Amino acid sequence: MPVILVHLANTEPIKVDVDALPSPTDTLLVGKNPRDHIDRDLNWLEEGVRMVILPWWRINYIQVLPTAEEKEEFPLLFRND
């Protein structure tokens, strides 16, 4: 399951799990297990929320995060993760 970092307009980015990467024809994004970029709960969501539906007009851009296997395969020596 891909993990993406969604940069929303006028707020901090959030990390969500998606079943598949969004396509150019999508009008919204469905994400599971919403959390902030360092895996903490989001204070603006009700407790227990496990899925969010975001309209595309609120999204500035999306970053596709590497999986654990990809991180091991291509270590970035100049970054301190």
PDB file of N, CA and C in Angstrom:
ATOM      1  N   MET A   1       0.848  -1.169   0.000  1.00  0.00           N
ATOM      2  CA  MET A   1       0.000   0.000   0.000  1.00  0.00           C
ATOM      3  C   MET A   1       0.895   1.235   0.000  1.00  0.00           C
ATOM      4  N   PRO A   2       0.785   2.069  -1.023  1.00  0.00           N
ATOM      5  CA  PRO A   2       1.613   3.279  -1.078  1.00  0.00           C
ATOM      6  C   PRO A   2       1.264   4.268   0.035  1.00  0.00           C
ATOM      7  N   VAL A   3       2.286   4.966   0.491  1.00  0.00           N
ATOM      8  CA  VAL A   3       2.121   6.040   1.471  1.00  0.00           C
ATOM      9  C   VAL A   3       2.467   7.338   0.761  1.00  0.00           C
ATOM     10  N   ILE A   4       1.587   8.332   0.905  1.00  0.00           N
ATOM     11  CA  ILE A   4       1.833   9.612   0.245  1.00  0.00           C
ATOM     12  C   ILE A   4       1.762  10.741   1.264  1.00  0.00           C
ATOM     13  N   LEU A   5       2.462  11.813   0.943  1.00  0.00           N
ATOM     14  CA  LEU A   5       2.443  13.031   1.739  1.00  0.00           C
ATOM     15  C   LEU A   5       1.652  14.059   0.935  1.00  0.00           C
ATOM     16  N   VAL A   6       0.508  14.447   1.471  1.00  0.00           N
ATOM     17  CA  VAL A   6      -0.418  15.339   0.767  1.00  0.00           C
ATOM     18  C   VAL A   6      -0.241  16.746   1.312  1.00  0.00           C
ATOM     19  N   HIS A   7       0.104  17.673   0.439  1.00  0.00           N
ATOM     20  CA  HIS A   7       0.272  19.072   0.824  1.00  0.00           C
ATOM     21  C   HIS A   7      -1.041  19.801   0.542  1.00  0.00           C
ATOM     22  N   LEU A   8      -1.762  20.101   1.624  1.00  0.00           N
ATOM     23  CA  LEU A   8      -3.053  20.770   1.532  1.00  0.00           C
ATOM     24  C   LEU A   8      -2.871  22.282   1.571  1.00  0.00           C
ATOM     25  N   ALA A   9      -3.797  22.988   0.965  1.00  0.00           N
ATOM     26  CA  ALA A   9      -3.757  24.451   0.974  1.00  0.00           C
ATOM     27  C   ALA A   9      -3.943  24.971   2.394  1.00  0.00           C
ATOM     28  N   ASN A  10      -3.090  25.894   2.806  1.00  0.00           N
ATOM     29  CA  ASN A  10      -3.184  26.614   4.076  1.00  0.00           C
ATOM     30  C   ASN A  10      -3.091  25.741   5.328  1.00  0.00           C
ATOM     31  N   THR A  11      -2.387  24.644   5.257  1.00  0.00           N
ATOM     32  CA  THR A  11      -2.172  23.813   6.441  1.00  0.00           C
ATOM     33  C   THR A  11      -0.939  22.942   6.234  1.00  0.00           C
ATOM     34  N   GLU A  12      -0.532  22.263   7.292  1.00  0.00           N
ATOM     35  CA  GLU A  12       0.628  21.382   7.219  1.00  0.00           C
ATOM     36  C   GLU A  12       0.290  20.140   6.395  1.00  0.00           C
ATOM     37  N   PRO A  13       1.291  19.520   5.775  1.00  0.00           N
ATOM     38  CA  PRO A  13       1.018  18.306   4.997  1.00  0.00           C
ATOM     39  C   PRO A  13       0.604  17.147   5.906  1.00  0.00           C
ATOM     40  N   ILE A  14      -0.156  16.227   5.325  1.00  0.00           N
ATOM     41  CA  ILE A  14      -0.568  15.033   6.058  1.00  0.00           C
ATOM     42  C   ILE A  14      -0.109  13.797   5.294  1.00  0.00           C
ATOM     43  N   LYS A  15       0.132  12.724   6.042  1.00  0.00           N
ATOM     44  CA  LYS A  15       0.552  11.459   5.459  1.00  0.00           C
ATOM     45  C   LYS A  15      -0.644  10.515   5.500  1.00  0.00           C
ATOM     46  N   VAL A  16      -0.922   9.847   4.373  1.00  0.00           N
ATOM     47  CA  VAL A  16      -2.018   8.886   4.305  1.00  0.00           C
ATOM     48  C   VAL A  16      -1.579   7.659   3.517  1.00  0.00           C
ATOM     49  N   ASP A  17      -2.227   6.539   3.792  1.00  0.00           N
ATOM     50  CA  ASP A  17      -2.053   5.319   3.010  1.00  0.00           C
ATOM     51  C   ASP A  17      -3.138   5.321   1.939  1.00  0.00           C
ATOM     52  N   VAL A  18      -2.787   4.895   0.725  1.00  0.00           N
ATOM     53  CA  VAL A  18      -3.761   4.821  -0.357  1.00  0.00           C
ATOM     54  C   VAL A  18      -3.703   3.433  -0.987  1.00  0.00           C
ATOM     55  N   ASP A  19      -4.838   2.979  -1.516  1.00  0.00           N
ATOM     56  CA  ASP A  19      -4.874   1.687  -2.202  1.00  0.00           C
ATOM     57  C   ASP A  19      -4.108   1.751  -3.520  1.00  0.00           C
ATOM     58  N   ALA A  20      -4.225   2.874  -4.222  1.00  0.00           N
ATOM     59  CA  ALA A  20      -3.528   3.088  -5.492  1.00  0.00           C
ATOM     60  C   ALA A  20      -3.227   4.576  -5.615  1.00  0.00           C
ATOM     61  N   LEU A  21      -2.197   4.898  -6.363  1.00  0.00           N
ATOM     62  CA  LEU A  21      -1.867   6.308  -6.584  1.00  0.00           C
ATOM     63  C   LEU A  21      -2.980   6.976  -7.379  1.00  0.00           C
ATOM     64  N   PRO A  22      -3.256   8.241  -7.112  1.00  0.00           N
ATOM     65  CA  PRO A  22      -4.337   8.930  -7.829  1.00  0.00           C
ATOM     66  C   PRO A  22      -4.020   9.081  -9.313  1.00  0.00           C
ATOM     67  N   SER A  23      -5.077   9.074 -10.109  1.00  0.00           N
ATOM     68  CA  SER A  23      -4.914   9.262 -11.550  1.00  0.00           C
ATOM     69  C   SER A  23      -5.272  10.705 -11.917  1.00  0.00           C
ATOM     70  N   PRO A  24      -4.885  11.153 -13.099  1.00  0.00           N
ATOM     71  CA  PRO A  24      -5.174  12.537 -13.499  1.00  0.00           C
ATOM     72  C   PRO A  24      -6.661  12.856 -13.601  1.00  0.00           C
ATOM     73  N   THR A  25      -7.505  11.850 -13.727  1.00  0.00           N
ATOM     74  CA  THR A  25      -8.944  12.104 -13.860  1.00  0.00           C
ATOM     75  C   THR A  25      -9.685  12.107 -12.529  1.00  0.00           C
ATOM     76  N   ASP A  26      -9.007  11.811 -11.428  1.00  0.00           N
ATOM     77  CA  ASP A  26      -9.654  11.795 -10.113  1.00  0.00           C
ATOM     78  C   ASP A  26     -10.063  13.205  -9.695  1.00  0.00           C
ATOM     79  N   THR A  27     -11.184  13.293  -8.966  1.00  0.00           N
ATOM     80  CA  THR A  27     -11.642  14.580  -8.448  1.00  0.00           C
ATOM     81  C   THR A  27     -11.487  14.667  -6.933  1.00  0.00           C
ATOM     82  N   LEU A  28     -11.149  13.545  -6.306  1.00  0.00           N
ATOM     83  CA  LEU A  28     -10.917  13.527  -4.871  1.00  0.00           C
ATOM     84  C   LEU A  28      -9.910  12.448  -4.537  1.00  0.00           C
ATOM     85  N   LEU A  29      -9.402  12.504  -3.326  1.00  0.00           N
ATOM     86  CA  LEU A  29      -8.404  11.558  -2.852  1.00  0.00           C
ATOM     87  C   LEU A  29      -8.944  10.886  -1.598  1.00  0.00           C
ATOM     88  N   VAL A  30      -8.931   9.550  -1.586  1.00  0.00           N
ATOM     89  CA  VAL A  30      -9.359   8.785  -0.419  1.00  0.00           C
ATOM     90  C   VAL A  30      -8.105   8.239   0.246  1.00  0.00           C
ATOM     91  N   GLY A  31      -7.884   8.622   1.501  1.00  0.00           N
ATOM     92  CA  GLY A  31      -6.702   8.186   2.232  1.00  0.00           C
ATOM     93  C   GLY A  31      -7.072   7.507   3.534  1.00  0.00           C
ATOM     94  N   LYS A  32      -6.285   6.498   3.909  1.00  0.00           N
ATOM     95  CA  LYS A  32      -6.517   5.766   5.154  1.00  0.00           C
ATOM     96  C   LYS A  32      -5.427   6.116   6.159  1.00  0.00           C
ATOM     97  N   ASN A  33      -5.749   5.992   7.435  1.00  0.00           N
ATOM     98  CA  ASN A  33      -4.818   6.240   8.536  1.00  0.00           C
ATOM     99  C   ASN A  33      -4.162   7.621   8.448  1.00  0.00           C
ATOM    100  N   PRO A  34      -4.943   8.690   8.432  1.00  0.00           N
ATOM    101  CA  PRO A  34      -4.358  10.033   8.330  1.00  0.00           C
ATOM    102  C   PRO A  34      -3.523  10.375   9.555  1.00  0.00           C
ATOM    103  N   ARG A  35      -2.375  11.012   9.312  1.00  0.00           N
ATOM    104  CA  ARG A  35      -1.467  11.431  10.390  1.00  0.00           C
ATOM    105  C   ARG A  35      -0.615  12.576   9.872  1.00  0.00           C
ATOM    106  N   ASP A  36       0.103  13.242  10.767  1.00  0.00           N
ATOM    107  CA  ASP A  36       0.962  14.329  10.300  1.00  0.00           C
ATOM    108  C   ASP A  36       2.243  13.732   9.727  1.00  0.00           C
ATOM    109  N   HIS A  37       3.131  14.588   9.250  1.00  0.00           N
ATOM    110  CA  HIS A  37       4.307  14.104   8.523  1.00  0.00           C
ATOM    111  C   HIS A  37       5.308  13.350   9.390  1.00  0.00           C
ATOM    112  N   ILE A  38       5.152  13.424  10.723  1.00  0.00           N
ATOM    113  CA  ILE A  38       6.023  12.622  11.594  1.00  0.00           C
ATOM    114  C   ILE A  38       5.208  11.587  12.367  1.00  0.00           C
ATOM    115  N   ASP A  39       4.106  11.165  11.781  1.00  0.00           N
ATOM    116  CA  ASP A  39       3.270  10.055  12.254  1.00  0.00           C
ATOM    117  C   ASP A  39       2.551  10.296  13.578  1.00  0.00           C
ATOM    118  N   ARG A  40       2.211  11.543  13.883  1.00  0.00           N
ATOM    119  CA  ARG A  40       1.393  11.857  15.064  1.00  0.00           C
ATOM    120  C   ARG A  40      -0.062  12.043  14.629  1.00  0.00           C
ATOM    121  N   ASP A  41      -0.976  11.926  15.594  1.00  0.00           N
ATOM    122  CA  ASP A  41      -2.393  12.173  15.305  1.00  0.00           C
ATOM    123  C   ASP A  41      -2.607  13.616  14.882  1.00  0.00           C
ATOM    124  N   LEU A  42      -3.602  13.822  14.041  1.00  0.00           N
ATOM    125  CA  LEU A  42      -3.954  15.170  13.595  1.00  0.00           C
ATOM    126  C   LEU A  42      -4.948  15.777  14.579  1.00  0.00           C
ATOM    127  N   ASN A  43      -4.654  16.970  15.076  1.00  0.00           N
ATOM    128  CA  ASN A  43      -5.525  17.582  16.083  1.00  0.00           C
ATOM    129  C   ASN A  43      -6.823  18.114  15.493  1.00  0.00           C
ATOM    130  N   TRP A  44      -6.934  18.252  14.189  1.00  0.00           N
ATOM    131  CA  TRP A  44      -8.151  18.780  13.591  1.00  0.00           C
ATOM    132  C   TRP A  44      -9.110  17.683  13.136  1.00  0.00           C
ATOM    133  N   LEU A  45      -8.763  16.406  13.387  1.00  0.00           N
ATOM    134  CA  LEU A  45      -9.680  15.303  13.079  1.00  0.00           C
ATOM    135  C   LEU A  45     -10.282  14.764  14.376  1.00  0.00           C
ATOM    136  N   GLU A  46     -11.496  14.298  14.278  1.00  0.00           N
ATOM    137  CA  GLU A  46     -12.147  13.669  15.425  1.00  0.00           C
ATOM    138  C   GLU A  46     -11.395  12.386  15.784  1.00  0.00           C
ATOM    139  N   GLU A  47     -11.407  12.034  17.047  1.00  0.00           N
ATOM    140  CA  GLU A  47     -10.745  10.821  17.505  1.00  0.00           C
ATOM    141  C   GLU A  47     -11.378   9.591  16.853  1.00  0.00           C
ATOM    142  N   GLY A  48     -10.551   8.693  16.361  1.00  0.00           N
ATOM    143  CA  GLY A  48     -11.030   7.458  15.747  1.00  0.00           C
ATOM    144  C   GLY A  48     -11.205   7.505  14.244  1.00  0.00           C
ATOM    145  N   VAL A  49     -11.020   8.668  13.623  1.00  0.00           N
ATOM    146  CA  VAL A  49     -11.170   8.766  12.173  1.00  0.00           C
ATOM    147  C   VAL A  49     -10.045   7.972  11.513  1.00  0.00           C
ATOM    148  N   ARG A  50     -10.404   7.047  10.640  1.00  0.00           N
ATOM    149  CA  ARG A  50      -9.419   6.188   9.970  1.00  0.00           C
ATOM    150  C   ARG A  50      -9.387   6.402   8.466  1.00  0.00           C
ATOM    151  N   MET A  51     -10.304   7.242   7.927  1.00  0.00           N
ATOM    152  CA  MET A  51     -10.322   7.482   6.487  1.00  0.00           C
ATOM    153  C   MET A  51     -10.731   8.929   6.233  1.00  0.00           C
ATOM    154  N   VAL A  52     -10.062   9.567   5.286  1.00  0.00           N
ATOM    155  CA  VAL A  52     -10.425  10.933   4.892  1.00  0.00           C
ATOM    156  C   VAL A  52     -10.660  10.967   3.385  1.00  0.00           C
ATOM    157  N   ILE A  53     -11.571  11.824   2.980  1.00  0.00           N
ATOM    158  CA  ILE A  53     -11.848  12.063   1.559  1.00  0.00           C
ATOM    159  C   ILE A  53     -11.573  13.538   1.316  1.00  0.00           C
ATOM    160  N   LEU A  54     -10.560  13.814   0.507  1.00  0.00           N
ATOM    161  CA  LEU A  54     -10.117  15.188   0.268  1.00  0.00           C
ATOM    162  C   LEU A  54     -10.444  15.609  -1.159  1.00  0.00           C
ATOM    163  N   PRO A  55     -11.117  16.742  -1.338  1.00  0.00           N
ATOM    164  CA  PRO A  55     -11.367  17.227  -2.698  1.00  0.00           C
ATOM    165  C   PRO A  55     -10.063  17.710  -3.323  1.00  0.00           C
ATOM    166  N   TRP A  56      -9.942  17.475  -4.608  1.00  0.00           N
ATOM    167  CA  TRP A  56      -8.699  17.795  -5.294  1.00  0.00           C
ATOM    168  C   TRP A  56      -8.357  19.276  -5.238  1.00  0.00           C
ATOM    169  N   TRP A  57      -9.344  20.159  -5.176  1.00  0.00           N
ATOM    170  CA  TRP A  57      -9.069  21.600  -5.170  1.00  0.00           C
ATOM    171  C   TRP A  57      -8.368  22.047  -3.892  1.00  0.00           C
ATOM    172  N   ARG A  58      -8.372  21.224  -2.827  1.00  0.00           N
ATOM    173  CA  ARG A  58      -7.663  21.565  -1.585  1.00  0.00           C
ATOM    174  C   ARG A  58      -6.208  21.110  -1.590  1.00  0.00           C
ATOM    175  N   ILE A  59      -5.822  20.303  -2.587  1.00  0.00           N
ATOM    176  CA  ILE A  59      -4.491  19.700  -2.620  1.00  0.00           C
ATOM    177  C   ILE A  59      -3.571  20.507  -3.533  1.00  0.00           C
ATOM    178  N   ASN A  60      -2.435  20.953  -2.981  1.00  0.00           N
ATOM    179  CA  ASN A  60      -1.437  21.654  -3.790  1.00  0.00           C
ATOM    180  C   ASN A  60      -0.584  20.678  -4.580  1.00  0.00           C
ATOM    181  N   TYR A  61      -0.036  19.691  -3.894  1.00  0.00           N
ATOM    182  CA  TYR A  61       0.730  18.641  -4.562  1.00  0.00           C
ATOM    183  C   TYR A  61       0.890  17.452  -3.638  1.00  0.00           C
ATOM    184  N   ILE A  62       1.374  16.338  -4.209  1.00  0.00           N
ATOM    185  CA  ILE A  62       1.515  15.078  -3.476  1.00  0.00           C
ATOM    186  C   ILE A  62       2.927  14.560  -3.664  1.00  0.00           C
ATOM    187  N   GLN A  63       3.510  14.041  -2.587  1.00  0.00           N
ATOM    188  CA  GLN A  63       4.799  13.366  -2.659  1.00  0.00           C
ATOM    189  C   GLN A  63       4.569  11.883  -2.385  1.00  0.00           C
ATOM    190  N   VAL A  64       5.123  11.028  -3.243  1.00  0.00           N
ATOM    191  CA  VAL A  64       5.036   9.585  -3.046  1.00  0.00           C
ATOM    192  C   VAL A  64       6.260   9.176  -2.240  1.00  0.00           C
ATOM    193  N   LEU A  65       6.025   8.646  -1.037  1.00  0.00           N
ATOM    194  CA  LEU A  65       7.115   8.296  -0.142  1.00  0.00           C
ATOM    195  C   LEU A  65       7.644   6.898  -0.451  1.00  0.00           C
ATOM    196  N   PRO A  66       8.956   6.690  -0.294  1.00  0.00           N
ATOM    197  CA  PRO A  66       9.522   5.368  -0.572  1.00  0.00           C
ATOM    198  C   PRO A  66       9.110   4.351   0.492  1.00  0.00           C
ATOM    199  N   THR A  67       9.035   3.100   0.076  1.00  0.00           N
ATOM    200  CA  THR A  67       8.760   2.026   1.023  1.00  0.00           C
ATOM    201  C   THR A  67      10.036   1.715   1.793  1.00  0.00           C
ATOM    202  N   ALA A  68       9.933   0.897   2.820  1.00  0.00           N
ATOM    203  CA  ALA A  68      11.109   0.521   3.622  1.00  0.00           C
ATOM    204  C   ALA A  68      12.139  -0.196   2.760  1.00  0.00           C
ATOM    205  N   GLU A  69      11.668  -1.034   1.839  1.00  0.00           N
ATOM    206  CA  GLU A  69      12.586  -1.750   0.951  1.00  0.00           C
ATOM    207  C   GLU A  69      13.329  -0.779   0.022  1.00  0.00           C
ATOM    208  N   GLU A  70      12.620   0.217  -0.481  1.00  0.00           N
ATOM    209  CA  GLU A  70      13.252   1.194  -1.368  1.00  0.00           C
ATOM    210  C   GLU A  70      14.281   2.039  -0.620  1.00  0.00           C
ATOM    211  N   LYS A  71      14.018   2.344   0.638  1.00  0.00           N
ATOM    212  CA  LYS A  71      14.978   3.110   1.426  1.00  0.00           C
ATOM    213  C   LYS A  71      16.273   2.329   1.612  1.00  0.00           C
ATOM    214  N   GLU A  72      16.157   1.021   1.839  1.00  0.00           N
ATOM    215  CA  GLU A  72      17.344   0.186   2.011  1.00  0.00           C
ATOM    216  C   GLU A  72      18.098   0.017   0.706  1.00  0.00           C
ATOM    217  N   GLU A  73      17.368  -0.052  -0.393  1.00  0.00           N
ATOM    218  CA  GLU A  73      17.979  -0.278  -1.704  1.00  0.00           C
ATOM    219  C   GLU A  73      18.771   0.931  -2.177  1.00  0.00           C
ATOM    220  N   PHE A  74      18.258   2.125  -1.910  1.00  0.00           N
ATOM    221  CA  PHE A  74      18.902   3.355  -2.371  1.00  0.00           C
ATOM    222  C   PHE A  74      19.158   4.289  -1.193  1.00  0.00           C
ATOM    223  N   PRO A  75      20.176   4.032  -0.398  1.00  0.00           N
ATOM    224  CA  PRO A  75      20.439   4.923   0.738  1.00  0.00           C
ATOM    225  C   PRO A  75      20.900   6.295   0.267  1.00  0.00           C
ATOM    226  N   LEU A  76      20.401   7.322   0.920  1.00  0.00           N
ATOM    227  CA  LEU A  76      20.796   8.689   0.610  1.00  0.00           C
ATOM    228  C   LEU A  76      21.845   9.121   1.625  1.00  0.00           C
ATOM    229  N   LEU A  77      23.077   9.096   1.226  1.00  0.00           N
ATOM    230  CA  LEU A  77      24.168   9.364   2.141  1.00  0.00           C
ATOM    231  C   LEU A  77      24.202  10.797   2.649  1.00  0.00           C
ATOM    232  N   PHE A  78      23.649  11.712   1.888  1.00  0.00           N
ATOM    233  CA  PHE A  78      23.710  13.118   2.266  1.00  0.00           C
ATOM    234  C   PHE A  78      22.557  13.527   3.178  1.00  0.00           C
ATOM    235  N   ARG A  79      21.592  12.630   3.398  1.00  0.00           N
ATOM    236  CA  ARG A  79      20.458  12.949   4.273  1.00  0.00           C
ATOM    237  C   ARG A  79      20.608  12.239   5.603  1.00  0.00           C
ATOM    238  N   ASN A  80      20.087  12.832   6.630  1.00  0.00           N
ATOM    239  CA  ASN A  80      20.173  12.278   7.962  1.00  0.00           C
ATOM    240  C   ASN A  80      18.770  11.909   8.434  1.00  0.00           C
ATOM    241  N   ASP A  81      18.257  10.737   8.016  1.00  0.00           N
ATOM    242  CA  ASP A  81      16.882  10.307   8.352  1.00  0.00           C
ATOM    243  C   ASP A  81      16.819   9.628   9.682  1.00  0.00           C
TER     244      ASP A  81
END
